[in-house]
Amino acid sequence: MPLLHAFPLFAAALVAQTPAAPAPEAGSTAAATPPAAPAIAPIPGLSWSLIAKEPLVQDPVSFCIADDGSIYVAESFRQEKGVEDNRSSKFWLEDDLQLQTVQDRLKMYEKWVAKRAGGMDYYRKEEDRVTHLVDTNGDGVPDKMSSFSGPINEPLDGTGAGVMYLDGSVWYTCIPNLWRFQDTKGTGVADVREKVFTGFGVRTALRGHDMHGVAAGPDGRIYWSIGDRGYNVTNKEGKNLKRVFTGAVFRCEPDGSRLEVFAHSLRNPQELAFNQWGDLFTGDNNSDGGDRARIVYIMEGGETGWDMNYQTLEGSNQRGPWNQERSWWKWDTADTMRPAWNLPPIEHLSDGPAGMTFYPGLGLPDRYKNHFFLCDFLGGDEYSQILSFAVEPEGAGYKVTDAHEFVKEVLPTDVDFGWDGRMYISDWSNGWESDRTGQMFTLWDPSKVEDVNIRTAQNLVREGFAKQADSLLFQSMAHPDVRIRQRAHLELARRGAKVTEPLAKTAADAGQPIEPRFHALWALGVQSRRAADAGKRLAKADEAVVAHLSDEDAEMRRLAARLAGEARIDSAG
C-alpha cells in the first residue's frame, strides 16, 4: 500500500506509549511564577498561557525546545553592560572601522579601558548564558531552572542570540564563538563546552548585530547567521573565511567539518527558517536611514549589498550607495536604477525583525499551513508584535502573501513550536537593555491541540529516530509535521546503501503525494553528497537523483538539480 496511507496504522501504538500532556488553562501561569497581570492578544479563537517569568526566565533573547519538551533559553544580561555599541562609544569608531580580527577588537577595548568603570572587569561583570527550563511535575509548565552553559562573560563575548537542541547537543551562537554544549553525566549542567569555531564579530558595530539563527537544515547541515560585525574564521580544513564589514549566513556538517559561507552582504540577519521545500529565509533589519526592514530569500552564494561602513554615513550622503543606488529596494522591472549585482529582498515587512520560525504543520488553524512567523521587536509591547506571512514562488524567487498581525501586546524576541502542538513565545518584557525581567507564553488552537498526529510526533522524537525500524521511517516521511519528515529522511540517509533502492522507489512513485517523494529524494541527495565528500560515489543514489532532473513535478526537478550540484554528480553514470 502507498506509504502515506500506511502511517496511521502505527499511530495507535505510538500514541499509547505516552500519555498526553495536560492542556494549560487559558490565561493561566505556573504557581512558581505568579503573573503581574500579563496579557497578550493573539488572533481570535486561540488560547494562551503565561508559563514562566522572572526569575525562571530573564532577558530571553532566543530559545529552543528539546525532544523531551524542556526548554533551553539564551539569556543576555550584558546589553550596554559589557556588550557595547558604536553609538554609545563613538570615541573608538575610527579604530573599530580598522579592525581585522577579534584579537584586534580586544586590543581596542584595552586601549580605551579608561572609559570603563572598573577597567577590563567592566566587560566581565555581567554574563550571557544558556538556561534549562524543566517541568518536573508534568503539568505542562516549567518549574525548575538551571544554568546549563555556565557564565559566558569574557570581554569578546556576547550577545548570545541563537540556541538549538539537536541529537543531545545544545548549539549556541555567542560572538566570537559557535559553541556546542553537552550534558554527558545527566547533572543538568553542561560538562562538555566546545568552541566549534571562533573568529566571529571582528568589529563592535551596533549592539544586536551578532550571531543568530542556528538551525538544522534538511540537508543535515547546521546553519547560522551573523550581523555586520563581520568574521575572520579558519575552518577545520584550513581555509580562511573573511569579511570584516558585513553579515553572512554559514553552514557546516554536524561534526564541524566543511564550514563555508552560504550567503553574504546582509546587514543584520536574525533567525533563519526553512520552508517546506528547504529554501532559507530571514528577516534583515533596516539601518534607520530611510531604508526598510526586509524579508530575504537567502540563495546559496547570494550577495545582498550591505557594507558596515554605510552605517557611519549621514547627512546628504546618508548610508551612501545603500540608499543612493536603492540596494534595499525590491526588484521592479520598471526600475532601472536598482543595481543588478546584488539580490533584492522579496518584501519590506516589519520594523524590527527578530526571532522567526516556520509552521511545522500541526496545532494551528488550517490558514497557517506553510506560513512563517516573525517577531517584530520595537522596544515596547504597544508597538511590537508577531507577524505571520506565507511565500509563493515567483519566477526564480518568491513573493510574500497573507502578511498580517498574529499576536499583539507582546515584546517578542523569539517564537517557535513545541512538540505539543503549541506555539511558544519569549518576551523581553521591557525596553532595549537588560533588566532581569522576562516572560514566556504559549498559545494554541483548542480545536487542534488533541490531533493524534501531535501525539505520534511527540513519541517519535522522545524515542529517537535511530531506534525506529526502516519501515516506520519511510512512513514518517508522510507525517503532517515537516520536522518529523525531515528527521526521518536524514536518519534514512544515515543508514546508507541498504535503504538506497527503497528510497529511489519511493521518490519515483508518482502515485504518492509529493511529501514522501520529496523527502526520499532529499535522503538520496544527502547520501550522494556525503559519499562524494568522502571521495567516493554511491552510484545508485547518484542515478536516482539525476533521474529526477526530468521529473514531472517542478519542485522535484528543482531539488534534484540542487542535490546533483552539491554531490558534484557530472553524469548519470
XYZ file of N, CA and C in Angstrom, residues 303-536:
702
model
N 24.464 37.601 -2.610
C 25.046 38.827 -2.060
C 23.955 39.884 -2.070
N 23.705 40.522 -0.929
C 22.583 41.451 -0.843
C 22.974 42.915 -0.648
N 24.267 43.233 -0.663
C 24.646 44.614 -0.886
C 25.028 45.497 0.286
N 24.960 45.016 1.535
C 25.232 45.892 2.678
C 26.704 45.876 3.061
N 27.206 47.055 3.470
C 28.564 47.232 3.992
C 28.448 47.983 5.308
N 29.095 47.481 6.369
C 29.010 48.101 7.689
C 29.412 49.580 7.659
N 30.317 49.944 6.771
C 30.761 51.334 6.704
C 29.632 52.293 6.328
N 28.614 51.782 5.615
C 27.491 52.650 5.247
C 26.799 53.219 6.477
N 26.839 52.484 7.599
C 26.131 52.909 8.800
C 26.666 54.230 9.330
N 27.916 54.557 9.029
C 28.528 55.770 9.568
C 28.279 56.998 8.703
N 27.654 56.816 7.539
C 27.435 57.924 6.607
C 26.116 58.607 6.919
N 26.165 59.927 7.086
C 24.977 60.686 7.468
C 24.771 61.856 6.510
N 23.803 62.707 6.822
C 23.534 63.882 6.006
C 23.054 63.517 4.609
N 23.454 64.310 3.627
C 23.004 64.085 2.247
C 23.552 62.781 1.681
N 24.589 62.259 2.325
C 25.204 61.001 1.873
C 24.759 59.828 2.736
N 23.633 60.003 3.426
C 23.219 59.027 4.417
C 23.164 57.617 3.834
N 23.943 56.737 4.441
C 24.046 55.320 4.071
C 24.616 55.103 2.669
N 25.133 56.157 2.033
C 25.874 56.016 0.782
C 25.140 55.223 -0.274
N 25.836 54.291 -0.959
C 25.218 53.532 -2.060
C 24.006 52.713 -1.641
N 23.942 52.349 -0.361
C 22.804 51.566 0.111
C 21.491 52.276 -0.209
N 21.454 53.579 0.022
C 20.277 54.365 -0.321
C 20.360 54.936 -1.733
N 21.521 55.473 -2.087
C 21.644 56.152 -3.378
C 21.383 55.230 -4.562
N 21.809 53.972 -4.441
C 21.623 53.016 -5.529
C 20.426 52.090 -5.303
N 19.667 52.345 -4.209
C 18.448 51.583 -3.931
C 18.734 50.092 -3.726
N 19.823 49.787 -3.062
C 20.187 48.385 -2.868
C 19.165 47.617 -2.049
N 18.432 48.299 -1.181
C 17.474 47.613 -0.319
C 16.084 47.520 -0.933
N 15.907 48.080 -2.108
C 14.596 48.050 -2.758
C 14.282 46.656 -3.278
N 12.985 46.368 -3.363
C 12.543 45.145 -4.029
C 12.794 45.265 -5.534
N 12.816 44.117 -6.190
C 13.009 44.120 -7.638
C 11.772 44.663 -8.348
N 11.989 45.545 -9.288
C 10.922 46.100 -10.117
C 11.489 46.254 -11.517
N 10.915 45.543 -12.462
C 11.468 45.569 -13.823
C 11.405 46.957 -14.441
N 10.529 47.815 -13.921
C 10.451 49.179 -14.447
C 11.471 50.119 -13.813
N 12.130 49.663 -12.757
C 13.095 50.486 -12.040
C 14.499 50.171 -12.567
N 15.028 51.040 -13.374
C 16.345 50.814 -13.963
C 17.475 51.249 -13.044
N 17.136 51.864 -11.885
C 18.177 52.376 -11.003
C 18.671 51.340 -10.007
N 17.838 50.326 -9.713
C 18.268 49.345 -8.723
C 19.419 48.519 -9.272
N 20.515 48.341 -8.490
C 21.676 47.609 -9.014
C 21.340 46.156 -9.312
N 21.929 45.633 -10.370
C 21.689 44.248 -10.765
C 22.702 43.297 -10.147
N 23.725 43.829 -9.468
C 24.786 42.959 -8.961
C 24.455 42.317 -7.626
N 23.384 42.755 -6.941
C 23.028 42.096 -5.689
C 21.569 41.657 -5.710
N 21.260 40.719 -4.819
C 19.923 40.145 -4.785
C 18.988 41.037 -3.978
N 17.812 41.328 -4.497
C 16.850 42.164 -3.770
C 16.089 41.359 -2.735
N 15.507 42.030 -1.748
C 14.600 41.330 -0.831
C 13.315 40.963 -1.561
N 12.541 40.068 -0.965
C 11.267 39.716 -1.593
C 10.117 40.556 -1.048
N 10.345 41.226 0.095
C 9.300 42.081 0.645
C 9.891 42.982 1.712
N 9.279 44.167 1.897
C 9.575 45.032 3.034
C 8.497 44.759 4.081
N 8.908 44.159 5.198
C 7.935 43.734 6.198
C 8.558 43.831 7.578
N 7.829 44.393 8.507
C 8.206 44.611 9.904
C 9.165 45.793 10.014
N 9.443 46.193 11.251
C 10.382 47.278 11.523
C 11.554 46.827 12.384
N 11.390 45.707 13.074
C 12.469 45.198 13.919
C 12.491 43.692 13.926
N 12.777 43.044 12.778
C 12.728 41.588 12.727
C 13.684 40.949 13.723
N 13.185 39.957 14.448
C 13.987 39.227 15.432
C 13.770 37.736 15.187
N 13.251 37.001 16.187
C 13.046 35.572 16.020
C 12.073 35.250 14.895
N 12.271 34.095 14.282
C 11.456 33.706 13.139
C 11.374 32.181 13.097
N 10.223 31.659 12.692
C 10.078 30.213 12.559
C 9.073 29.895 11.474
N 9.109 28.643 11.022
C 8.174 28.154 10.014
C 7.203 27.203 10.693
N 5.928 27.347 10.401
C 4.912 26.492 11.000
C 5.115 25.052 10.541
N 5.313 24.113 11.468
C 5.612 22.743 11.053
C 4.430 21.993 10.479
N 3.202 22.442 10.773
C 2.054 21.814 10.137
C 0.974 21.307 11.062
N 1.171 21.367 12.387
C 0.190 20.860 13.334
C -0.062 21.874 14.445
N -1.337 22.035 14.844
C -1.677 22.794 16.032
C -2.391 24.108 15.809
N -2.328 24.665 14.603
C -2.957 25.953 14.336
C -4.063 25.794 13.292
N -4.885 26.830 13.102
C -5.917 26.775 12.064
C -5.324 26.492 10.685
N -6.132 25.922 9.821
C -5.671 25.495 8.500
C -5.079 26.636 7.681
N -5.484 27.850 7.952
C -4.953 29.005 7.222
C -3.427 29.072 7.283
N -2.838 28.551 8.364
C -1.412 28.761 8.600
C -0.510 27.676 8.021
N -1.068 26.799 7.230
C -0.229 25.838 6.526
C 0.797 26.586 5.685
N 2.067 26.217 5.829
C 3.180 26.799 5.069
C 3.355 28.298 5.322
N 3.095 28.734 6.549
C 3.308 30.131 6.935
C 4.555 30.265 7.815
N 5.147 31.454 7.766
C 6.212 31.853 8.679
C 5.623 32.733 9.771
N 6.352 32.797 10.903
C 6.020 33.719 11.993
C 7.269 34.503 12.342
N 7.128 35.820 12.421
C 8.259 36.730 12.590
C 8.014 37.662 13.759
N 8.954 37.699 14.707
C 8.893 38.650 15.813
C 9.306 40.032 15.316
N 8.476 41.018 15.591
C 8.747 42.413 15.222
C 9.009 43.177 16.515
N 10.295 43.288 16.886
C 10.717 43.807 18.183
C 11.029 45.291 18.060
N 10.272 46.131 18.805
C 10.441 47.580 18.704
C 10.643 48.239 20.061
N 10.983 47.487 21.085
C 11.320 48.076 22.368
C 10.165 48.291 23.317
N 8.943 48.100 22.852
C 7.774 48.242 23.708
C 6.634 47.403 23.182
N 5.819 46.820 24.077
C 4.776 45.919 23.600
C 3.616 46.649 22.944
N 3.569 47.973 23.106
C 2.492 48.705 22.435
C 2.725 48.815 20.937
N 3.956 48.620 20.487
C 4.277 48.694 19.065
C 4.671 47.337 18.487
N 5.212 46.476 19.317
C 5.766 45.217 18.836
C 4.659 44.191 18.605
N 5.021 43.103 17.907
C 4.012 42.129 17.538
C 4.701 40.888 16.956
N 3.913 39.863 16.708
C 4.338 38.729 15.900
C 3.516 38.747 14.623
N 4.208 38.754 13.501
C 3.559 38.764 12.194
C 3.562 37.362 11.609
N 2.590 37.094 10.767
C 2.563 35.849 10.014
C 2.505 36.184 8.528
N 3.158 35.353 7.729
C 3.104 35.527 6.278
C 3.438 34.208 5.604
N 3.033 34.090 4.376
C 3.384 32.945 3.543
C 4.221 33.439 2.373
N 4.831 32.513 1.659
C 5.547 32.860 0.437
C 5.064 31.958 -0.692
N 5.045 32.508 -1.891
C 4.677 31.754 -3.080
C 5.746 31.944 -4.137
N 6.008 30.918 -4.940
C 7.022 31.061 -5.993
C 6.685 32.200 -6.951
N 7.709 32.942 -7.325
C 7.568 33.995 -8.327
C 8.859 34.044 -9.133
N 8.796 33.575 -10.362
C 9.995 33.498 -11.172
C 11.000 32.560 -10.533
N 12.247 33.035 -10.401
C 13.282 32.234 -9.752
C 13.294 32.427 -8.248
N 12.376 33.235 -7.723
C 12.345 33.505 -6.298
C 10.968 33.330 -5.708
N 10.615 34.206 -4.775
C 9.351 34.124 -4.067
C 8.741 35.506 -3.919
N 7.449 35.515 -3.600
C 6.770 36.725 -3.171
C 6.039 36.431 -1.868
N 5.859 37.455 -1.038
C 5.180 37.320 0.246
C 3.685 37.488 0.047
N 2.896 36.609 0.697
C 1.439 36.712 0.660
C 0.894 36.585 2.079
N -0.336 37.006 2.264
C -1.079 36.835 3.516
C -0.317 37.343 4.732
N 0.355 38.478 4.617
C 1.051 39.070 5.763
C 0.045 39.767 6.668
N 0.093 39.468 7.970
C -0.874 40.060 8.893
C -0.383 39.916 10.334
N -0.988 40.684 11.248
C -0.676 40.590 12.670
C -1.240 39.281 13.213
N -0.417 38.586 14.009
C -0.855 37.330 14.607
C -1.002 37.452 16.126
N -0.025 38.104 16.781
C -0.092 38.365 18.225
C 0.341 39.796 18.469
N -0.425 40.526 19.268
C -0.086 41.891 19.672
C 0.088 41.943 21.193
N 0.490 43.120 21.681
C 0.683 43.366 23.110
C 1.733 42.428 23.707
N 2.839 42.301 22.975
C 3.937 41.460 23.411
C 5.224 42.072 22.878
N 6.330 41.890 23.592
C 7.644 42.356 23.137
C 8.471 41.119 22.802
N 8.240 40.523 21.638
C 8.773 39.184 21.367
C 10.208 39.216 20.865
N 11.011 38.311 21.389
C 12.361 38.126 20.873
C 12.475 36.857 20.035
N 11.650 35.844 20.344
C 11.731 34.592 19.598
C 10.377 33.905 19.626
N 10.188 33.023 18.639
C 8.948 32.260 18.523
C 9.308 30.893 17.957
N 8.671 29.853 18.482
C 8.944 28.501 17.991
C 7.754 27.617 18.323
N 7.769 26.395 17.796
C 6.699 25.441 18.050
C 7.233 24.254 18.839
N 6.486 23.873 19.878
C 6.842 22.703 20.645
C 6.320 21.449 19.971
N 6.633 20.317 20.578
C 6.133 19.037 20.071
C 4.722 18.765 20.557
N 4.170 19.680 21.346
C 2.821 19.530 21.884
C 1.769 20.263 21.060
N 2.130 20.750 19.885
C 1.174 21.451 19.029
C 0.947 22.894 19.402
N 1.792 23.437 20.280
C 1.621 24.809 20.735
C 2.752 25.698 20.232
N 2.428 26.968 20.040
C 3.427 27.980 19.759
C 3.967 28.521 21.078
N 5.294 28.726 21.137
C 5.955 29.310 22.302
C 6.554 30.660 21.925
N 6.506 31.600 22.859
C 6.957 32.972 22.608
C 7.796 33.441 23.787
N 8.978 33.991 23.513
C 9.759 34.648 24.569
C 9.524 36.151 24.485
N 9.356 36.764 25.652
C 9.003 38.183 25.772
C 10.099 38.873 26.582
N 10.783 39.835 25.955
C 11.848 40.582 26.623
C 11.315 41.385 27.790
N 10.074 41.761 27.702
C 9.327 42.395 28.783
C 9.424 43.916 28.790
N 10.642 44.487 28.586
C 10.729 45.933 28.794
C 11.951 46.521 28.110
N 11.741 47.531 27.246
C 12.819 48.354 26.723
C 13.812 47.630 25.833
N 15.043 48.184 25.793
C 16.092 47.678 24.916
C 17.262 47.067 25.672
N 17.429 47.424 26.955
C 18.583 46.965 27.703
C 18.193 45.889 28.716
N 19.174 45.166 29.211
C 18.946 44.087 30.173
C 18.450 44.664 31.496
N 17.380 44.046 32.052
C 16.903 44.490 33.363
C 16.411 43.334 34.228
N 16.787 42.094 33.851
C 16.470 40.893 34.624
C 14.974 40.586 34.657
N 14.226 41.062 33.685
C 12.829 40.682 33.571
C 12.648 39.817 32.322
N 11.497 39.203 32.206
C 11.216 38.395 31.026
C 10.044 37.468 31.261
N 9.457 37.004 30.156
C 8.302 36.123 30.232
C 8.353 35.133 29.079
N 7.630 34.024 29.239
C 7.398 33.096 28.147
C 5.920 32.729 28.121
N 5.361 32.763 26.923
C 3.970 32.413 26.716
C 3.870 31.220 25.786
N 2.748 30.547 25.866
C 2.393 29.566 24.855
C 0.963 29.841 24.415
N 0.663 29.544 23.154
C -0.705 29.691 22.669
C -1.040 28.528 21.752
N -2.325 28.257 21.614
C -2.753 27.080 20.879
C -4.195 27.245 20.403
N -4.560 26.410 19.456
C -5.918 26.327 18.958
C -6.594 25.166 19.685
N -7.592 25.423 20.536
C -8.218 24.327 21.299
C -8.813 23.237 20.420
N -9.188 23.574 19.208
C -9.799 22.578 18.327
C -8.767 21.694 17.636
N -7.472 22.048 17.736
C -6.422 21.308 17.027
C -5.453 20.580 17.946
N -5.385 20.965 19.193
C -4.288 20.536 20.050
C -4.357 19.043 20.400
N -5.514 18.411 20.230
C -5.627 16.982 20.517
C -5.435 16.111 19.287
N -4.952 16.686 18.208
C -4.697 15.927 16.980
C -3.800 14.727 17.282
N -4.222 13.532 16.838
C -3.448 12.323 17.112
C -2.046 12.415 16.521
N -1.860 13.159 15.445
C -0.538 13.284 14.830
C 0.442 14.021 15.732
N -0.071 14.892 16.608
C 0.799 15.552 17.583
C 1.351 14.519 18.553
N 0.514 13.589 18.963
C 0.960 12.547 19.884
C 2.004 11.642 19.232
N 1.785 11.278 17.984
C 2.772 10.412 17.318
C 4.105 11.137 17.173
N 4.062 12.439 16.872
C 5.303 13.206 16.748
C 6.046 13.249 18.074
N 5.318 13.498 19.170
C 5.961 13.546 20.487
C 6.672 12.241 20.806
N 6.015 11.135 20.547
C 6.609 9.842 20.882
C 7.792 9.506 19.993
N 7.721 9.877 18.720
C 8.848 9.619 17.831
C 10.099 10.356 18.286
N 9.964 11.630 18.618
C 11.159 12.388 18.994
C 11.674 11.967 20.367
N 10.787 11.575 21.266
C 11.242 11.137 22.585
C 11.988 9.812 22.499
N 11.503 8.915 21.648
C 12.179 7.635 21.494
C 13.483 7.777 20.723
N 13.494 8.674 19.742
C 14.654 8.851 18.888
C 14.500 8.111 17.580
N 14.877 8.729 16.506
C 14.693 8.145 15.180
C 15.665 7.010 14.923
N 16.805 7.030 15.588
C 17.783 5.968 15.387
C 17.261 4.620 15.862
N 16.263 4.617 16.741
C 15.719 3.376 17.283
C 14.586 2.809 16.431
N 14.137 3.567 15.413
C 12.964 3.151 14.656
C 13.334 2.218 13.500
N 12.405 1.330 13.167
C 12.580 0.439 12.032
C 12.550 1.226 10.726
N 13.206 0.689 9.709
C 13.198 1.340 8.402
C 11.767 1.626 7.946
N 10.876 0.644 8.146
C 9.505 0.786 7.649
C 8.803 1.990 8.263
N 9.002 2.222 9.560
C 8.364 3.367 10.202
C 8.971 4.678 9.727
N 10.274 4.690 9.476
C 10.907 5.898 8.968
C 10.366 6.242 7.577
N 10.177 5.244 6.734
C 9.604 5.513 5.418
C 8.194 6.092 5.554
N 7.415 5.550 6.453
C 6.065 6.073 6.649
C 6.091 7.478 7.258
N 7.092 7.744 8.078
C 7.192 9.059 8.713
C 7.490 10.166 7.715
N 7.979 9.826 6.538
C 8.196 10.860 5.515
C 6.880 11.383 4.949
N 5.757 10.826 5.398
C 4.440 11.339 5.024
C 3.740 12.015 6.202
N 4.431 12.186 7.323
C 3.821 12.778 8.515
C 3.445 14.232 8.253
N 2.347 14.726 8.854
C 1.948 16.124 8.644
C 2.943 17.159 9.167
N 3.818 16.768 10.105
C 4.798 17.697 10.674
C 6.085 17.630 9.846
N 6.466 18.757 9.245
C 7.645 18.770 8.379
C 8.909 18.417 9.145
N 8.965 18.679 10.438
C 10.147 18.332 11.230
C 10.304 16.815 11.330
N 9.180 16.113 11.453
C 9.222 14.649 11.501
C 9.670 14.101 10.152
N 9.133 14.644 9.080
C 9.522 14.185 7.751
C 11.020 14.371 7.531
N 11.522 15.522 7.966
C 12.943 15.816 7.778
C 13.820 14.885 8.605
N 13.473 14.681 9.856
C 14.284 13.789 10.691
C 14.271 12.368 10.146
N 13.122 11.950 9.626
C 13.032 10.605 9.053
C 13.947 10.460 7.852
N 13.937 11.462 6.955
C 14.774 11.305 5.751
C 16.259 11.394 6.095
N 16.617 12.166 7.120
C 18.026 12.232 7.497
C 18.503 10.933 8.149
N 17.643 10.314 8.947
C 18.024 9.027 9.537
C 18.139 7.954 8.456
N 17.231 7.974 7.485
C 17.340 7.011 6.388
C 18.609 7.254 5.581
N 18.954 8.514 5.349
C 20.201 8.810 4.636
C 21.399 8.248 5.388
N 21.355 8.324 6.704
C 22.469 7.827 7.524
C 22.613 6.312 7.415
N 21.529 5.623 7.143
C 21.570 4.154 7.121
C 22.220 3.587 5.858
N 22.539 4.453 4.913
C 23.406 4.042 3.826
C 22.764 3.214 2.741
N 23.601 2.419 2.083
C 23.229 1.759 0.838
C 22.064 0.793 0.986
N 21.844 0.237 2.170
C 20.785 -0.766 2.325
C 19.388 -0.182 2.091
N 19.241 1.153 2.235
C 17.927 1.768 2.002
C 17.908 2.608 0.733
N 18.995 2.640 -0.022
C 19.056 3.484 -1.214
C 18.011 3.067 -2.249
N 17.906 1.778 -2.509
C 16.936 1.328 -3.517
C 15.491 1.606 -3.095
N 15.084 1.300 -1.850
C 13.729 1.681 -1.433
C 13.488 3.185 -1.487
N 14.487 3.982 -1.153
C 14.340 5.440 -1.276
C 14.099 5.828 -2.722
N 14.857 5.250 -3.627
C 14.691 5.563 -5.043
C 13.294 5.190 -5.530
N 12.769 4.061 -5.069
C 11.425 3.645 -5.469
C 10.375 4.611 -4.931
N 10.547 5.036 -3.682
C 9.603 5.990 -3.099
C 9.628 7.312 -3.854
N 10.813 7.825 -4.149
C 10.922 9.091 -4.871
C 10.307 8.998 -6.262
N 10.370 7.823 -6.879
C 9.888 7.653 -8.255
C 8.400 7.345 -8.334
N 7.753 7.103 -7.191
C 6.346 6.694 -7.193
C 5.434 7.903 -7.365
N 5.082 8.212 -8.611
C 4.260 9.380 -8.907
C 2.830 9.226 -8.408
N 2.447 8.032 -7.963
C 1.115 7.832 -7.412
C 0.975 8.303 -5.983
N 2.077 8.653 -5.346
C 2.052 9.148 -3.967
C 1.942 10.667 -3.938
N 1.510 11.219 -2.815
C 1.602 12.669 -2.626
C 3.060 13.114 -2.693
N 3.262 14.402 -2.844
C 4.595 14.937 -3.058
C 5.490 14.774 -1.830
N 4.939 14.807 -0.603
C 5.782 14.849 0.595
C 6.718 13.649 0.721
N 6.237 12.400 0.698
C 7.186 11.296 0.841
C 8.156 11.197 -0.325
N 7.725 11.538 -1.516
C 8.629 11.524 -2.665
C 9.738 12.549 -2.483
N 9.361 13.732 -2.064
C 10.305 14.837 -1.911
C 11.351 14.511 -0.844
N 10.906 13.975 0.281
C 11.848 13.683 1.357
C 12.712 12.472 1.036
N 12.182 11.533 0.275
C 13.030 10.425 -0.177
C 14.139 10.935 -1.081
N 13.812 11.903 -1.937
C 14.838 12.488 -2.805
C 15.876 13.246 -1.985
N 15.446 13.947 -0.950
C 16.402 14.612 -0.055
C 17.384 13.595 0.531
N 16.849 12.461 1.000
C 17.707 11.447 1.606
C 18.726 10.925 0.602
N 18.298 10.701 -0.625
C 19.217 10.241 -1.671
C 20.310 11.272 -1.929
N 19.919 12.545 -1.960
C 20.900 13.598 -2.188
C 21.918 13.709 -1.071
N 21.469 13.543 0.169
C 22.392 13.572 1.302
C 23.364 12.398 1.213
N 22.859 11.235 0.852
C 23.751 10.088 0.669
C 24.801 10.366 -0.403
N 24.368 10.925 -1.525
C 25.302 11.211 -2.623
C 26.356 12.221 -2.203
N 25.927 13.292 -1.527
C 26.869 14.334 -1.130
C 27.886 13.820 -0.130
N 27.429 13.066 0.860
C 28.356 12.572 1.877
C 29.340 11.569 1.287
N 28.879 10.763 0.334
C 29.807 9.849 -0.330
C 30.854 10.630 -1.111
N 30.402 11.673 -1.824
C 31.336 12.494 -2.605
C 32.331 13.199 -1.695
N 31.868 13.681 -0.545
C 32.768 14.350 0.398
C 33.840 13.396 0.920
N 33.499 12.102 0.953
C 34.464 11.096 1.414
C 35.310 10.554 0.271
N 35.187 11.167 -0.912
C 35.972 10.743 -2.064
C 35.442 9.498 -2.740
N 34.155 9.205 -2.549
C 33.549 8.017 -3.127
C 32.336 8.422 -3.969
